């Protein structure tokens, strides 16, 4: 008899055939290395390539979401999840057994209301971006903000705070981190940034370059309400980031 999953790994995917196989292969290996049973949910965001077929070939449960808004896509995956714990990763992000084990150990304490991991990229970055990544990691550790490419939370708490804010086109993980910190203070729980790192793709950096990345983050940092407008968040929605 198939065991009921204790955790659900949710992967939003729009035209991700280039990266998804590697992500799922690593994830399946990580799941096999931990004791708790888990499931993989791929949310196909109206892809017109082989994204859905690749997901099914790895026995992932595939659900569909038509709206191109990452917060909505992630929430759609959460709605389909059977697990007590939700782990959100990007389709170009590699999770190993060490990171997954640390995540589940932290969640199993009952003292954790959510969290994330430090970032590292799959290719060497220019010096300035390596420095900026180190600053980001330090800032996330201090502020307890979790990056969107790896975010975990108990499902009941995720539901209690309302999930990802669907009014936003970007930065929804920062908004949820804020909600979880508030929830944790009221309920004696913590939001944790793990010591293990998660490896994610540097494709946006290759497309937009250092200046383009900095301009986008600076603009959204100074004017956070712009995250409600798709045009200001083209870094995440521009077709140049995809394989179509």
PDB file of C-alpha atoms in Angstrom:
ATOM      1  CA  UNK A   1       0.000   0.000   0.000  1.00  0.00           C
ATOM      2  CA  UNK A   2       1.345   3.417  -0.934  1.00  0.00           C
ATOM      3  CA  UNK A   3       2.114   5.553   2.095  1.00  0.00           C
ATOM      4  CA  UNK A   4       0.325   8.856   2.551  1.00  0.00           C
ATOM      5  CA  UNK A   5       2.922  11.603   1.952  1.00  0.00           C
ATOM      6  CA  UNK A   6       4.063  13.552   5.001  1.00  0.00           C
ATOM      7  CA  UNK A   7       5.374  16.408   2.864  1.00  0.00           C
ATOM      8  CA  UNK A   8       4.702  17.817  -0.593  1.00  0.00           C
ATOM      9  CA  UNK A   9       7.334  19.394  -2.835  1.00  0.00           C
ATOM     10  CA  UNK A  10       5.618  21.924  -5.111  1.00  0.00           C
ATOM     11  CA  UNK A  11       7.256  23.077  -8.350  1.00  0.00           C
ATOM     12  CA  UNK A  12       5.739  25.836 -10.523  1.00  0.00           C
ATOM     13  CA  UNK A  13       6.675  25.212 -14.146  1.00  0.00           C
ATOM     14  CA  UNK A  14       6.146  27.181 -17.337  1.00  0.00           C
ATOM     15  CA  UNK A  15       8.065  25.830 -20.363  1.00  0.00           C
ATOM     16  CA  UNK A  16      10.741  24.256 -18.166  1.00  0.00           C
ATOM     17  CA  UNK A  17      11.722  21.249 -20.276  1.00  0.00           C
ATOM     18  CA  UNK A  18      15.390  22.284 -20.285  1.00  0.00           C
ATOM     19  CA  UNK A  19      15.774  22.306 -16.486  1.00  0.00           C
ATOM     20  CA  UNK A  20      12.997  20.144 -15.072  1.00  0.00           C
ATOM     21  CA  UNK A  21      14.519  16.700 -15.669  1.00  0.00           C
ATOM     22  CA  UNK A  22      17.656  17.544 -13.702  1.00  0.00           C
ATOM     23  CA  UNK A  23      15.597  19.104 -10.903  1.00  0.00           C
ATOM     24  CA  UNK A  24      13.299  16.077 -10.607  1.00  0.00           C
ATOM     25  CA  UNK A  25      16.117  13.561 -10.838  1.00  0.00           C
ATOM     26  CA  UNK A  26      17.918  15.223  -7.921  1.00  0.00           C
ATOM     27  CA  UNK A  27      14.677  15.578  -5.957  1.00  0.00           C
ATOM     28  CA  UNK A  28      13.729  11.915  -6.364  1.00  0.00           C
ATOM     29  CA  UNK A  29      17.182  10.942  -5.091  1.00  0.00           C
ATOM     30  CA  UNK A  30      16.822  13.277  -2.091  1.00  0.00           C
ATOM     31  CA  UNK A  31      13.381  11.887  -1.240  1.00  0.00           C
ATOM     32  CA  UNK A  32      14.806   8.348  -1.299  1.00  0.00           C
ATOM     33  CA  UNK A  33      17.439   9.394   1.263  1.00  0.00           C
ATOM     34  CA  UNK A  34      15.008  10.558   3.980  1.00  0.00           C
ATOM     35  CA  UNK A  35      12.700   8.495   6.169  1.00  0.00           C
ATOM     36  CA  UNK A  36       9.443  10.405   5.732  1.00  0.00           C
ATOM     37  CA  UNK A  37       7.437   9.670   2.568  1.00  0.00           C
ATOM     38  CA  UNK A  38       6.905  12.618   0.236  1.00  0.00           C
ATOM     39  CA  UNK A  39       5.215  13.575  -3.005  1.00  0.00           C
ATOM     40  CA  UNK A  40       6.142  15.820  -5.912  1.00  0.00           C
ATOM     41  CA  UNK A  41       3.569  18.204  -7.398  1.00  0.00           C
ATOM     42  CA  UNK A  42       4.378  20.041 -10.633  1.00  0.00           C
ATOM     43  CA  UNK A  43       2.042  22.930 -11.407  1.00  0.00           C
ATOM     44  CA  UNK A  44       2.005  23.243 -15.191  1.00  0.00           C
ATOM     45  CA  UNK A  45       1.391  26.918 -15.950  1.00  0.00           C
ATOM     46  CA  UNK A  46       0.039  26.401 -19.519  1.00  0.00           C
ATOM     47  CA  UNK A  47       3.341  25.201 -20.953  1.00  0.00           C
ATOM     48  CA  UNK A  48       3.505  24.537 -24.693  1.00  0.00           C
ATOM     49  CA  UNK A  49       6.607  22.327 -24.506  1.00  0.00           C
ATOM     50  CA  UNK A  50       7.219  18.920 -22.855  1.00  0.00           C
ATOM     51  CA  UNK A  51       7.104  20.178 -19.261  1.00  0.00           C
ATOM     52  CA  UNK A  52       4.039  18.134 -18.255  1.00  0.00           C
ATOM     53  CA  UNK A  53       5.264  14.976 -19.986  1.00  0.00           C
ATOM     54  CA  UNK A  54       8.657  15.205 -18.265  1.00  0.00           C
ATOM     55  CA  UNK A  55       6.981  15.678 -14.882  1.00  0.00           C
ATOM     56  CA  UNK A  56       4.798  12.612 -15.406  1.00  0.00           C
ATOM     57  CA  UNK A  57       7.808  10.543 -16.466  1.00  0.00           C
ATOM     58  CA  UNK A  58       9.197  11.122 -12.959  1.00  0.00           C
ATOM     59  CA  UNK A  59       5.853  10.110 -11.380  1.00  0.00           C
ATOM     60  CA  UNK A  60       5.111  13.663 -10.286  1.00  0.00           C
ATOM     61  CA  UNK A  61       1.480  14.629  -9.793  1.00  0.00           C
ATOM     62  CA  UNK A  62       0.720  17.295 -12.415  1.00  0.00           C
ATOM     63  CA  UNK A  63      -1.924  19.965 -11.869  1.00  0.00           C
ATOM     64  CA  UNK A  64      -2.702  22.900 -14.136  1.00  0.00           C
ATOM     65  CA  UNK A  65      -3.010  26.620 -13.534  1.00  0.00           C
ATOM     66  CA  UNK A  66      -3.810  29.054 -16.340  1.00  0.00           C
ATOM     67  CA  UNK A  67      -2.996  32.373 -14.642  1.00  0.00           C
ATOM     68  CA  UNK A  68       0.603  33.504 -15.086  1.00  0.00           C
ATOM     69  CA  UNK A  69       1.153  34.815 -11.584  1.00  0.00           C
ATOM     70  CA  UNK A  70       3.660  32.908  -9.473  1.00  0.00           C
ATOM     71  CA  UNK A  71       1.799  33.394  -6.184  1.00  0.00           C
ATOM     72  CA  UNK A  72      -1.347  31.874  -7.713  1.00  0.00           C
ATOM     73  CA  UNK A  73       0.624  28.983  -9.242  1.00  0.00           C
ATOM     74  CA  UNK A  74       2.215  28.137  -5.902  1.00  0.00           C
ATOM     75  CA  UNK A  75      -1.105  28.356  -4.087  1.00  0.00           C
ATOM     76  CA  UNK A  76      -2.614  26.006  -6.679  1.00  0.00           C
ATOM     77  CA  UNK A  77       0.051  23.437  -5.831  1.00  0.00           C
ATOM     78  CA  UNK A  78      -0.658  23.846  -2.118  1.00  0.00           C
ATOM     79  CA  UNK A  79      -4.351  23.191  -2.743  1.00  0.00           C
ATOM     80  CA  UNK A  80      -3.487  19.826  -4.309  1.00  0.00           C
ATOM     81  CA  UNK A  81      -0.947  18.839  -1.643  1.00  0.00           C
ATOM     82  CA  UNK A  82      -1.570  15.884   0.677  1.00  0.00           C
ATOM     83  CA  UNK A  83       1.432  16.424   2.934  1.00  0.00           C
ATOM     84  CA  UNK A  84       1.500  18.071   6.365  1.00  0.00           C
ATOM     85  CA  UNK A  85       4.467  20.112   5.207  1.00  0.00           C
ATOM     86  CA  UNK A  86       4.838  22.182   2.032  1.00  0.00           C
ATOM     87  CA  UNK A  87       8.180  22.719   0.314  1.00  0.00           C
ATOM     88  CA  UNK A  88       8.194  25.141  -2.621  1.00  0.00           C
ATOM     89  CA  UNK A  89      11.098  25.006  -5.071  1.00  0.00           C
ATOM     90  CA  UNK A  90      11.725  26.447  -8.531  1.00  0.00           C
ATOM     91  CA  UNK A  91      11.959  24.255 -11.619  1.00  0.00           C
ATOM     92  CA  UNK A  92      15.643  25.154 -12.011  1.00  0.00           C
ATOM     93  CA  UNK A  93      16.628  24.460  -8.386  1.00  0.00           C
ATOM     94  CA  UNK A  94      18.527  21.418  -7.090  1.00  0.00           C
ATOM     95  CA  UNK A  95      17.653  19.932  -3.698  1.00  0.00           C
ATOM     96  CA  UNK A  96      19.923  17.286  -2.174  1.00  0.00           C
ATOM     97  CA  UNK A  97      19.322  14.834   0.656  1.00  0.00           C
ATOM     98  CA  UNK A  98      21.147  16.935   3.233  1.00  0.00           C
ATOM     99  CA  UNK A  99      18.954  19.978   2.622  1.00  0.00           C
ATOM    100  CA  UNK A 100      15.730  17.956   2.561  1.00  0.00           C
ATOM    101  CA  UNK A 101      16.698  16.149   5.769  1.00  0.00           C
ATOM    102  CA  UNK A 102      17.492  19.424   7.553  1.00  0.00           C
ATOM    103  CA  UNK A 103      14.172  20.845   6.387  1.00  0.00           C
ATOM    104  CA  UNK A 104      12.112  17.935   7.676  1.00  0.00           C
ATOM    105  CA  UNK A 105      14.054  17.724  10.945  1.00  0.00           C
ATOM    106  CA  UNK A 106      13.334  21.403  11.569  1.00  0.00           C
ATOM    107  CA  UNK A 107       9.652  21.066  10.715  1.00  0.00           C
ATOM    108  CA  UNK A 108       9.279  17.959  12.870  1.00  0.00           C
ATOM    109  CA  UNK A 109      10.332  19.900  15.983  1.00  0.00           C
ATOM    110  CA  UNK A 110       6.949  21.648  15.942  1.00  0.00           C
ATOM    111  CA  UNK A 111       8.764  24.889  16.793  1.00  0.00           C
ATOM    112  CA  UNK A 112       9.210  26.028  13.184  1.00  0.00           C
ATOM    113  CA  UNK A 113       6.565  28.055  11.351  1.00  0.00           C
ATOM    114  CA  UNK A 114       8.493  28.079   8.063  1.00  0.00           C
ATOM    115  CA  UNK A 115      11.814  28.921   6.507  1.00  0.00           C
ATOM    116  CA  UNK A 116      14.281  28.673   3.678  1.00  0.00           C
ATOM    117  CA  UNK A 117      17.935  28.104   2.822  1.00  0.00           C
ATOM    118  CA  UNK A 118      21.007  30.041   1.781  1.00  0.00           C
ATOM    119  CA  UNK A 119      21.509  30.430  -1.981  1.00  0.00           C
ATOM    120  CA  UNK A 120      24.287  29.324  -4.252  1.00  0.00           C
ATOM    121  CA  UNK A 121      24.278  29.358  -8.052  1.00  0.00           C
ATOM    122  CA  UNK A 122      25.028  26.596 -10.548  1.00  0.00           C
ATOM    123  CA  UNK A 123      27.769  28.555 -12.320  1.00  0.00           C
ATOM    124  CA  UNK A 124      30.476  31.023 -11.370  1.00  0.00           C
ATOM    125  CA  UNK A 125      29.279  34.611 -11.087  1.00  0.00           C
ATOM    126  CA  UNK A 126      31.151  37.872 -11.648  1.00  0.00           C
ATOM    127  CA  UNK A 127      32.865  39.090  -8.473  1.00  0.00           C
ATOM    128  CA  UNK A 128      30.316  41.805  -7.756  1.00  0.00           C
ATOM    129  CA  UNK A 129      27.396  39.360  -7.962  1.00  0.00           C
ATOM    130  CA  UNK A 130      29.233  36.852  -5.758  1.00  0.00           C
ATOM    131  CA  UNK A 131      29.607  39.643  -3.209  1.00  0.00           C
ATOM    132  CA  UNK A 132      25.959  40.610  -3.596  1.00  0.00           C
ATOM    133  CA  UNK A 133      24.871  36.980  -3.090  1.00  0.00           C
ATOM    134  CA  UNK A 134      26.866  36.855   0.140  1.00  0.00           C
ATOM    135  CA  UNK A 135      25.155  40.062   1.270  1.00  0.00           C
ATOM    136  CA  UNK A 136      21.737  38.628   0.371  1.00  0.00           C
ATOM    137  CA  UNK A 137      22.433  35.443   2.324  1.00  0.00           C
ATOM    138  CA  UNK A 138      23.575  37.422   5.355  1.00  0.00           C
ATOM    139  CA  UNK A 139      20.543  39.692   5.123  1.00  0.00           C
ATOM    140  CA  UNK A 140      18.162  36.743   4.873  1.00  0.00           C
ATOM    141  CA  UNK A 141      19.788  35.132   7.906  1.00  0.00           C
ATOM    142  CA  UNK A 142      19.442  38.330   9.935  1.00  0.00           C
ATOM    143  CA  UNK A 143      15.944  39.285   8.795  1.00  0.00           C
ATOM    144  CA  UNK A 144      14.658  35.703   8.486  1.00  0.00           C
ATOM    145  CA  UNK A 145      13.433  36.165   4.912  1.00  0.00           C
ATOM    146  CA  UNK A 146      13.239  33.031   2.780  1.00  0.00           C
ATOM    147  CA  UNK A 147      14.084  33.059  -0.932  1.00  0.00           C
ATOM    148  CA  UNK A 148      11.369  31.893  -3.303  1.00  0.00           C
ATOM    149  CA  UNK A 149      13.425  29.136  -4.924  1.00  0.00           C
ATOM    150  CA  UNK A 150      13.302  27.203  -1.614  1.00  0.00           C
ATOM    151  CA  UNK A 151      10.574  27.857   0.902  1.00  0.00           C
ATOM    152  CA  UNK A 152       9.047  25.490   3.447  1.00  0.00           C
ATOM    153  CA  UNK A 153       6.097  25.813   5.813  1.00  0.00           C
ATOM    154  CA  UNK A 154       3.653  23.553   7.690  1.00  0.00           C
ATOM    155  CA  UNK A 155       0.468  23.321   5.632  1.00  0.00           C
ATOM    156  CA  UNK A 156      -1.832  24.285   8.503  1.00  0.00           C
ATOM    157  CA  UNK A 157       0.160  27.456   9.168  1.00  0.00           C
ATOM    158  CA  UNK A 158       0.311  28.255   5.444  1.00  0.00           C
ATOM    159  CA  UNK A 159      -3.481  28.081   5.376  1.00  0.00           C
ATOM    160  CA  UNK A 160      -3.817  30.074   8.602  1.00  0.00           C
ATOM    161  CA  UNK A 161      -1.893  33.060   7.173  1.00  0.00           C
ATOM    162  CA  UNK A 162      -3.640  32.894   3.787  1.00  0.00           C
ATOM    163  CA  UNK A 163      -0.853  31.463   1.617  1.00  0.00           C
ATOM    164  CA  UNK A 164       1.040  33.542  -0.937  1.00  0.00           C
ATOM    165  CA  UNK A 165      -0.401  36.990  -1.645  1.00  0.00           C
ATOM    166  CA  UNK A 166      -2.012  36.715  -5.080  1.00  0.00           C
ATOM    167  CA  UNK A 167      -2.046  40.488  -5.528  1.00  0.00           C
ATOM    168  CA  UNK A 168       1.723  40.340  -6.106  1.00  0.00           C
ATOM    169  CA  UNK A 169       3.620  39.379  -9.255  1.00  0.00           C
ATOM    170  CA  UNK A 170       6.956  39.127  -7.420  1.00  0.00           C
ATOM    171  CA  UNK A 171       8.308  39.151  -3.875  1.00  0.00           C
ATOM    172  CA  UNK A 172       5.436  37.015  -2.618  1.00  0.00           C
ATOM    173  CA  UNK A 173       7.897  34.919  -0.596  1.00  0.00           C
ATOM    174  CA  UNK A 174       9.095  38.039   1.254  1.00  0.00           C
ATOM    175  CA  UNK A 175       5.499  38.940   2.074  1.00  0.00           C
ATOM    176  CA  UNK A 176       4.842  35.419   3.340  1.00  0.00           C
ATOM    177  CA  UNK A 177       8.065  35.483   5.384  1.00  0.00           C
ATOM    178  CA  UNK A 178       6.773  38.637   7.071  1.00  0.00           C
ATOM    179  CA  UNK A 179       3.409  36.995   7.817  1.00  0.00           C
ATOM    180  CA  UNK A 180       5.113  33.904   9.218  1.00  0.00           C
ATOM    181  CA  UNK A 181       7.438  35.926  11.455  1.00  0.00           C
ATOM    182  CA  UNK A 182       4.373  37.658  12.890  1.00  0.00           C
ATOM    183  CA  UNK A 183       2.584  34.331  13.306  1.00  0.00           C
ATOM    184  CA  UNK A 184       5.645  32.847  14.979  1.00  0.00           C
ATOM    185  CA  UNK A 185       5.954  35.662  17.500  1.00  0.00           C
ATOM    186  CA  UNK A 186       2.339  35.159  18.537  1.00  0.00           C
ATOM    187  CA  UNK A 187       2.625  31.382  18.788  1.00  0.00           C
ATOM    188  CA  UNK A 188       6.130  30.841  20.133  1.00  0.00           C
ATOM    189  CA  UNK A 189       7.549  29.536  16.853  1.00  0.00           C
ATOM    190  CA  UNK A 190      10.451  30.566  14.642  1.00  0.00           C
ATOM    191  CA  UNK A 191      11.123  31.109  10.967  1.00  0.00           C
ATOM    192  CA  UNK A 192      14.420  29.381  10.151  1.00  0.00           C
ATOM    193  CA  UNK A 193      17.077  29.845   7.477  1.00  0.00           C
ATOM    194  CA  UNK A 194      18.928  26.526   7.289  1.00  0.00           C
ATOM    195  CA  UNK A 195      22.697  26.128   7.323  1.00  0.00           C
ATOM    196  CA  UNK A 196      22.558  23.937   4.189  1.00  0.00           C
ATOM    197  CA  UNK A 197      22.481  25.723   0.831  1.00  0.00           C
ATOM    198  CA  UNK A 198      20.214  25.250  -2.163  1.00  0.00           C
ATOM    199  CA  UNK A 199      21.609  25.436  -5.701  1.00  0.00           C
ATOM    200  CA  UNK A 200      19.622  27.395  -8.250  1.00  0.00           C
ATOM    201  CA  UNK A 201      20.152  28.435 -11.862  1.00  0.00           C
ATOM    202  CA  UNK A 202      21.961  31.630 -12.832  1.00  0.00           C
ATOM    203  CA  UNK A 203      19.953  31.925 -16.059  1.00  0.00           C
ATOM    204  CA  UNK A 204      18.351  35.277 -15.210  1.00  0.00           C
ATOM    205  CA  UNK A 205      21.779  36.744 -14.503  1.00  0.00           C
ATOM    206  CA  UNK A 206      23.018  35.482 -17.863  1.00  0.00           C
ATOM    207  CA  UNK A 207      20.029  37.031 -19.645  1.00  0.00           C
ATOM    208  CA  UNK A 208      19.838  40.389 -17.847  1.00  0.00           C
ATOM    209  CA  UNK A 209      23.398  40.882 -16.626  1.00  0.00           C
ATOM    210  CA  UNK A 210      24.567  42.519 -13.425  1.00  0.00           C
ATOM    211  CA  UNK A 211      23.159  45.957 -14.231  1.00  0.00           C
ATOM    212  CA  UNK A 212      19.760  44.655 -15.279  1.00  0.00           C
ATOM    213  CA  UNK A 213      19.392  42.569 -12.115  1.00  0.00           C
ATOM    214  CA  UNK A 214      20.438  45.441  -9.871  1.00  0.00           C
ATOM    215  CA  UNK A 215      18.079  47.914 -11.548  1.00  0.00           C
ATOM    216  CA  UNK A 216      15.115  45.579 -11.073  1.00  0.00           C
ATOM    217  CA  UNK A 217      15.832  44.786  -7.425  1.00  0.00           C
ATOM    218  CA  UNK A 218      16.589  48.417  -6.616  1.00  0.00           C
ATOM    219  CA  UNK A 219      13.361  49.606  -8.251  1.00  0.00           C
ATOM    220  CA  UNK A 220      11.205  47.023  -6.463  1.00  0.00           C
ATOM    221  CA  UNK A 221      13.044  47.618  -3.193  1.00  0.00           C
ATOM    222  CA  UNK A 222      12.447  51.374  -3.294  1.00  0.00           C
ATOM    223  CA  UNK A 223       8.891  51.085  -4.592  1.00  0.00           C
ATOM    224  CA  UNK A 224       7.483  47.764  -3.293  1.00  0.00           C
ATOM    225  CA  UNK A 225       3.971  48.519  -4.571  1.00  0.00           C
ATOM    226  CA  UNK A 226       5.336  47.968  -8.084  1.00  0.00           C
ATOM    227  CA  UNK A 227       5.328  44.245  -7.277  1.00  0.00           C
ATOM    228  CA  UNK A 228       1.580  44.412  -7.949  1.00  0.00           C
ATOM    229  CA  UNK A 229       2.211  45.219 -11.627  1.00  0.00           C
ATOM    230  CA  UNK A 230       3.346  42.570 -14.061  1.00  0.00           C
ATOM    231  CA  UNK A 231       5.194  45.091 -16.240  1.00  0.00           C
ATOM    232  CA  UNK A 232       7.520  45.992 -13.382  1.00  0.00           C
ATOM    233  CA  UNK A 233       8.298  42.309 -12.769  1.00  0.00           C
ATOM    234  CA  UNK A 234       9.389  41.293 -16.273  1.00  0.00           C
ATOM    235  CA  UNK A 235      12.497  39.667 -14.798  1.00  0.00           C
ATOM    236  CA  UNK A 236      10.224  36.786 -13.728  1.00  0.00           C
ATOM    237  CA  UNK A 237       7.774  36.804 -16.660  1.00  0.00           C
ATOM    238  CA  UNK A 238       9.737  37.761 -19.767  1.00  0.00           C
ATOM    239  CA  UNK A 239       9.776  34.962 -22.352  1.00  0.00           C
ATOM    240  CA  UNK A 240      13.557  35.329 -22.658  1.00  0.00           C
ATOM    241  CA  UNK A 241      13.798  33.399 -19.388  1.00  0.00           C
ATOM    242  CA  UNK A 242      11.976  30.421 -20.879  1.00  0.00           C
ATOM    243  CA  UNK A 243      12.661  27.728 -23.390  1.00  0.00           C
ATOM    244  CA  UNK A 244       9.740  28.397 -25.725  1.00  0.00           C
TER     245      UNK A 244
END
